[in-house]
Coordinates of C-alpha atoms in Angstrom, one line a residue:
M153 CA 0.0 0.0 0.0
E154 CA 1.3 3.4 -1.0
F155 CA 0.1 6.7 0.3
S156 CA -0.6 10.1 -1.1
L157 CA -2.2 13.5 -0.2
F158 CA -5.2 15.1 -1.9
A159 CA -5.5 18.8 -1.2
H160 CA -6.8 22.1 -2.4
M161 CA -7.0 25.7 -1.2
E162 CA -10.5 26.0 0.4
R163 CA -12.2 29.2 1.5
L164 CA -15.4 29.2 3.5
T165 CA -15.6 32.8 4.6
P166 CA -14.6 36.1 3.0
D167 CA -12.2 37.0 5.8
Q168 CA -9.7 34.3 4.8
P169 CA -6.8 35.8 2.7
H170 CA -5.9 33.8 -0.4
D171 CA -2.2 34.2 0.1
V172 CA -2.5 32.7 3.6
L173 CA -4.6 29.8 2.3
Y174 CA -2.0 29.1 -0.4
D175 CA 0.9 29.1 2.1
E176 CA -1.1 26.6 4.2
F177 CA -1.7 24.4 1.2
V178 CA 2.0 24.4 0.5
S179 CA 2.8 23.5 4.1
L180 CA 0.6 20.4 3.9
V181 CA 2.3 19.3 0.6
K182 CA 5.7 19.8 2.2
M183 CA 4.6 17.6 5.1
A184 CA 3.6 14.9 2.6
D185 CA 6.9 15.1 0.8
E186 CA 9.0 15.1 3.9
G187 CA 6.9 12.3 5.4
G188 CA 7.5 9.9 2.6
M189 CA 4.2 9.9 0.8
R190 CA 4.4 8.8 -2.9
A191 CA 2.4 11.7 -4.4
V192 CA 0.3 14.8 -3.9
W193 CA -2.9 15.4 -6.0
T194 CA -4.7 18.7 -6.6
G195 CA -7.6 19.3 -9.0
E196 CA -9.3 21.7 -11.3
H197 CA -12.3 23.8 -10.3
H198 CA -13.6 27.2 -11.5
G199 CA -15.4 30.0 -9.8
M200 CA -15.7 28.1 -6.5
E201 CA -14.1 29.4 -3.3
F202 CA -15.1 26.0 -1.8
T203 CA -12.3 24.5 -4.0
I204 CA -9.8 26.9 -5.4
A205 CA -7.9 25.3 -8.3
P206 CA -8.3 26.9 -11.7
N207 CA -5.2 25.2 -13.2
P208 CA -3.6 22.3 -11.4
F209 CA -0.5 22.4 -13.6
L210 CA 0.3 25.9 -12.3
S211 CA 0.1 24.7 -8.7
L212 CA 2.1 21.5 -9.4
V213 CA 4.9 23.4 -11.1
D214 CA 5.2 25.7 -8.1
L215 CA 5.0 22.7 -5.7
A216 CA 8.0 21.2 -7.5
H217 CA 10.1 24.0 -6.1
H218 CA 8.9 23.3 -2.5
T219 CA 9.4 19.5 -2.6
K220 CA 12.1 17.0 -3.5
N221 CA 10.7 13.6 -4.1
V222 CA 6.9 13.5 -4.1
R223 CA 5.1 12.8 -7.4
L224 CA 2.8 15.7 -8.6
G225 CA -0.6 14.7 -9.8
T226 CA -3.6 16.4 -11.2
G227 CA -6.5 15.1 -9.2
T228 CA -8.2 15.7 -11.6
V229 CA -8.3 17.9 -14.7
V230 CA -11.8 18.1 -16.2
A231 CA -11.3 16.7 -19.7
P232 CA -14.2 18.5 -21.5
F233 CA -12.7 21.9 -20.5
W234 CA -9.5 21.0 -22.4
H235 CA -8.8 20.5 -26.1
P236 CA -6.6 17.3 -26.2
I237 CA -3.8 19.1 -28.0
K238 CA -3.7 21.8 -25.3
L239 CA -3.9 19.2 -22.5
A240 CA -1.1 17.1 -24.0
G241 CA 1.1 20.1 -24.4
E242 CA 0.6 21.6 -21.0
A243 CA 1.0 18.2 -19.3
A244 CA 4.2 17.7 -21.2
A245 CA 5.5 21.1 -20.4
A246 CA 4.8 20.6 -16.7
D247 CA 6.5 17.2 -16.9
Q248 CA 9.6 18.9 -18.3
I249 CA 9.6 21.7 -15.7
T250 CA 9.1 19.3 -12.8
K251 CA 11.9 17.0 -14.1
G252 CA 9.4 14.1 -14.8
R253 CA 7.3 14.1 -11.7
I254 CA 3.8 14.7 -13.3
E255 CA 1.0 12.2 -13.1
L256 CA -2.2 13.0 -15.0
G257 CA -5.6 12.3 -13.3
I258 CA -8.5 12.9 -15.6
A259 CA -12.3 13.1 -15.0
R260 CA -15.4 14.2 -16.8
G261 CA -16.2 16.7 -14.0
A262 CA -18.9 16.7 -11.3
Y263 CA -20.4 20.1 -10.8
S264 CA -23.2 21.4 -13.1
F265 CA -22.2 24.8 -11.7
E266 CA -19.0 24.6 -13.8
Y267 CA -20.6 23.1 -16.8
E268 CA -23.2 25.9 -17.2
R269 CA -20.4 28.5 -17.0
L270 CA -17.7 27.0 -19.2
M271 CA -19.7 24.8 -21.6
P272 CA -23.4 25.8 -21.1
E273 CA -25.0 23.2 -23.4
M274 CA -23.0 20.3 -22.1
D275 CA -24.4 17.7 -19.7
A276 CA -22.7 14.9 -17.7
W277 CA -23.2 12.4 -20.5
E278 CA -21.5 14.5 -23.1
A279 CA -18.7 15.4 -20.7
G280 CA -18.0 11.7 -20.2
Q281 CA -18.0 11.1 -24.0
R282 CA -15.6 14.0 -24.5
M283 CA -13.3 12.4 -21.9
R284 CA -13.5 9.0 -23.6
E285 CA -12.6 10.6 -26.9
S286 CA -9.8 12.9 -25.8
T287 CA -7.9 10.9 -23.2
P288 CA -6.6 8.0 -25.5
L289 CA -5.3 10.7 -27.8
L290 CA -2.9 12.1 -25.3
P291 CA -0.2 9.3 -25.6
Q292 CA -0.6 9.5 -29.4
I293 CA 0.0 13.2 -29.4
W294 CA 3.0 12.8 -27.1
R295 CA 4.4 10.2 -29.5
G296 CA 3.8 12.6 -32.3
D297 CA 2.1 13.2 -35.7
C298 CA -1.3 12.2 -34.4
A299 CA -4.2 13.1 -36.6
H300 CA -7.8 12.7 -35.5
D301 CA -11.3 13.0 -36.9
G302 CA -13.8 12.3 -34.1
E303 CA -17.2 13.3 -32.8
F304 CA -15.9 16.3 -30.7
Y305 CA -12.4 16.9 -31.9
T306 CA -10.9 17.0 -35.4
F307 CA -7.3 18.0 -36.2
P308 CA -4.5 17.2 -38.7
A309 CA -1.2 15.6 -37.6
T310 CA 0.0 17.2 -34.4
T311 CA 2.9 16.6 -32.1
S312 CA 3.2 17.8 -28.5
A313 CA 5.7 20.5 -28.1
P314 CA 7.5 19.9 -25.9
K315 CA 7.3 16.2 -25.5
P316 CA 7.2 14.9 -21.9
L317 CA 10.3 14.0 -20.0
Q318 CA 8.9 10.7 -18.9
D319 CA 9.2 7.9 -21.5
G320 CA 5.7 7.4 -22.9
G321 CA 4.4 10.5 -21.0
P322 CA 3.0 11.0 -17.5
P323 CA 1.0 8.0 -16.1
I324 CA -2.7 8.6 -16.7
W325 CA -5.3 7.9 -14.0
I326 CA -9.1 7.9 -14.8
A327 CA -11.6 8.8 -12.2
A328 CA -14.1 5.9 -12.4
R329 CA -17.3 5.0 -10.7
D330 CA -19.7 2.9 -13.0
P331 CA -18.6 -0.3 -14.6
N332 CA -18.2 1.3 -18.1
S333 CA -15.8 3.9 -16.8
H334 CA -13.7 1.2 -15.1
E335 CA -13.6 -0.8 -18.3
F336 CA -12.7 2.3 -20.4
G337 CA -9.8 3.1 -18.1
V338 CA -8.4 -0.4 -17.7
H339 CA -8.8 -1.4 -21.4
N340 CA -6.8 1.7 -22.4
G341 CA -4.0 0.8 -20.0
F342 CA -4.8 3.7 -17.6
N343 CA -4.7 3.6 -13.8
I344 CA -8.0 4.0 -11.9
Q345 CA -8.9 6.4 -9.1
V346 CA -12.1 5.9 -7.1
T347 CA -13.8 8.2 -4.6
P348 CA -16.5 6.6 -2.4
L349 CA -18.4 9.4 -0.8
W350 CA -21.1 8.1 1.7
Q351 CA -21.7 4.4 1.4
G352 CA -18.7 3.2 3.4
M353 CA -17.2 -0.3 2.9
E354 CA -20.1 -1.4 0.7
E355 CA -19.2 1.1 -2.0
I356 CA -15.4 0.6 -1.5
E357 CA -16.0 -3.2 -2.1
T358 CA -18.3 -2.5 -5.1
L359 CA -15.8 -0.2 -6.7
M360 CA -13.0 -2.8 -6.3
G361 CA -15.3 -5.4 -7.8
R362 CA -15.9 -3.3 -10.9
F363 CA -12.1 -2.7 -11.3
N364 CA -11.4 -6.5 -11.0
D365 CA -14.1 -7.3 -13.5
A366 CA -12.5 -4.8 -15.9
C367 CA -9.1 -6.3 -15.4
D368 CA -10.5 -9.8 -15.9
S369 CA -11.7 -8.8 -19.4
Y370 CA -8.4 -7.1 -20.3
A371 CA -5.4 -9.0 -21.7
G372 CA -2.9 -6.3 -20.9
P373 CA -1.0 -5.6 -17.7
R374 CA -3.0 -4.9 -14.6
P375 CA -3.1 -1.2 -13.9
K376 CA -3.1 0.4 -10.4
I377 CA -6.1 1.5 -8.4
M378 CA -6.2 4.3 -5.9
L379 CA -8.7 4.9 -3.2
L380 CA -9.3 8.6 -2.4
H381 CA -11.1 9.1 0.9
H382 CA -11.7 11.8 3.5
T383 CA -9.4 11.0 6.4
Y384 CA -9.0 12.3 9.9
V385 CA -6.7 10.8 12.6
G386 CA -7.7 12.1 16.0
K387 CA -5.6 12.1 19.1
D388 CA -8.5 10.7 21.2
D389 CA -12.2 9.9 20.9
D390 CA -13.2 13.5 21.7
D391 CA -10.9 14.8 18.9
V392 CA -12.3 12.2 16.5
A393 CA -15.8 13.4 17.3
Q394 CA -14.8 17.0 16.6
G395 CA -13.3 15.9 13.3
I396 CA -16.5 14.2 12.3
Q397 CA -18.5 17.3 13.1
D398 CA -16.1 19.3 10.9
L399 CA -16.5 16.8 8.0
R400 CA -20.3 16.9 8.5
R401 CA -20.2 20.7 7.8
Y402 CA -18.0 20.1 4.8
Y403 CA -20.3 17.5 3.3
N404 CA -23.3 19.7 3.7
Y405 CA -21.5 22.4 1.6
F406 CA -20.2 19.8 -0.8
G407 CA -23.8 18.5 -1.3
A408 CA -25.1 22.0 -1.8
W409 CA -22.5 22.8 -4.5
F410 CA -23.3 19.6 -6.2
L411 CA -27.1 20.2 -6.3
N412 CA -26.4 23.7 -7.6
K413 CA -29.6 25.2 -6.3
R414 CA -28.4 27.5 -3.5
P415 CA -27.6 31.2 -4.1
I416 CA -23.9 32.0 -4.7
Q417 CA -22.3 35.4 -4.3
Q418 CA -18.6 36.2 -4.9
G419 CA -17.8 32.6 -5.3
L420 CA -19.2 31.7 -1.8
I421 CA -22.4 29.7 -1.4
E422 CA -25.1 31.0 0.9
P423 CA -24.3 29.9 4.5
I424 CA -26.0 26.7 5.6
T425 CA -27.5 27.0 9.1
Q426 CA -27.1 24.5 11.8
A427 CA -30.8 23.7 11.7
E428 CA -30.4 22.8 8.0
M429 CA -27.5 20.6 8.7
D430 CA -29.4 18.8 11.5
A431 CA -32.3 18.2 9.2
N432 CA -30.2 16.7 6.4
P433 CA -30.4 12.8 6.7
M434 CA -27.6 12.1 4.3
Y435 CA -24.7 13.5 6.4
T436 CA -25.3 12.5 10.0
T437 CA -22.4 12.1 12.4
E438 CA -23.3 8.4 12.7
K439 CA -23.1 7.8 8.9
L440 CA -19.9 9.9 8.4
G441 CA -18.2 8.2 11.4
R442 CA -19.0 4.8 9.9
D443 CA -18.3 5.6 6.3
L444 CA -15.2 7.8 6.2
T445 CA -11.6 6.9 7.2
V446 CA -11.8 8.6 10.6
G447 CA -10.8 7.5 14.0
T448 CA -7.9 7.1 16.4
T449 CA -4.6 5.8 15.0
Q450 CA -5.4 2.1 15.5
Q451 CA -8.9 2.6 14.1
V452 CA -7.6 4.2 11.0
I453 CA -4.9 1.5 10.6
D454 CA -7.6 -1.2 10.9
R455 CA -9.7 0.5 8.2
I456 CA -6.9 0.9 5.7
K457 CA -5.8 -2.7 6.3
R458 CA -9.2 -3.7 5.0
Y459 CA -8.7 -1.6 1.9
E460 CA -5.3 -3.2 1.4
D461 CA -6.8 -6.6 1.7
L462 CA -9.3 -5.8 -1.0
G463 CA -6.4 -5.0 -3.4
Y464 CA -6.1 -1.2 -3.4
D465 CA -2.6 -0.1 -4.4
E466 CA -2.7 3.4 -3.1
F467 CA -4.6 5.3 -0.4
S468 CA -5.0 9.0 -0.8
F469 CA -5.6 11.1 2.3
W470 CA -8.2 13.6 1.3
V471 CA -7.5 16.5 3.7
D472 CA -10.1 19.1 2.4
S473 CA -12.4 19.5 5.3
G474 CA -13.0 23.1 6.3
M475 CA -10.9 22.5 9.4
T476 CA -8.2 24.9 10.6
N477 CA -4.8 24.4 9.2
E478 CA -3.6 23.4 12.6
R479 CA -6.1 20.6 12.9
K480 CA -5.3 19.4 9.3
R481 CA -1.5 19.4 10.1
A482 CA -2.0 17.5 13.4
S483 CA -4.1 14.8 11.7
L484 CA -1.7 14.5 8.8
A485 CA 1.3 14.3 11.2
R486 CA -0.4 11.4 13.1
F487 CA -1.1 9.7 9.8
I488 CA 2.5 10.0 8.7
D489 CA 4.1 9.2 12.0
D490 CA 1.8 6.6 13.4
V491 CA -0.4 5.1 10.6
M492 CA 1.9 4.8 7.6
P493 CA 4.6 2.8 9.5
A494 CA 2.1 0.0 10.0
F495 CA 2.2 -0.6 6.2
Q496 CA 6.0 -0.5 5.8

């Protein structure tokens, strides 16, 4: 089992300076690097103070100057927002600048809020089809003289300039959920990243089953699969309980952004009251405590052992939570110092 960190800048109130938030983001990434994590992942989002990440390559290139060993991954770029030639070129340039440390996570996107602003006529189905057309083109463009005539993209022979530093280009990871997306990723030789949200071990087992089914129907080498999960390692039971309350607030905002029905001003969603949170049956403390990777050190070790036994190759510590930087750092330190050694 290998470990990575998944992180963004996140801003919940207007009084939080962006420069301070970025410094805090960098500090978490430096902890991951110094603590021996394999990779850090940061994604792409637009117009949302909830998740501040308009271009992951920009962040990753800067992080290369703050770190020494950790791999630098997009978790994830939103494929339909990128022409494949542009995505291939920017990924290759970032790979050159970072001395071959880039990994390329790709998804169709999740927020209708972003679709209606960047590509107003596109729905989730079309976004997925665009991803399926563009992603297999990337290795061809890196190899060079790739011409394409497809449903969404048509271009004459084109070569990435520059070409990536890594032989064959950065490893590609596909964010997958349904069986077809697992099959698409595996059958194209891509790694898989899964993100169970609120169904606990049942969903974690189901997603691994879909990956295994895709691998069984594929004659090529078995790719890797990564589990991305909200994680909190508490110093004691009371601290764990506070962490779950923080994550409960986070998930209420996450759900509101996903539904895209609540007023938004200056990139901030209308505040959710405590009464509204208490009335939301999806994100109760009982469910989140059961379904997320939260607990004291031994409880978190025991949970991740179960993921390892299922066959997951990498566990990514999702640190976005609305918590203070101090609480994030304390949890991550316990994970690095006390949890990770149990797997080494």
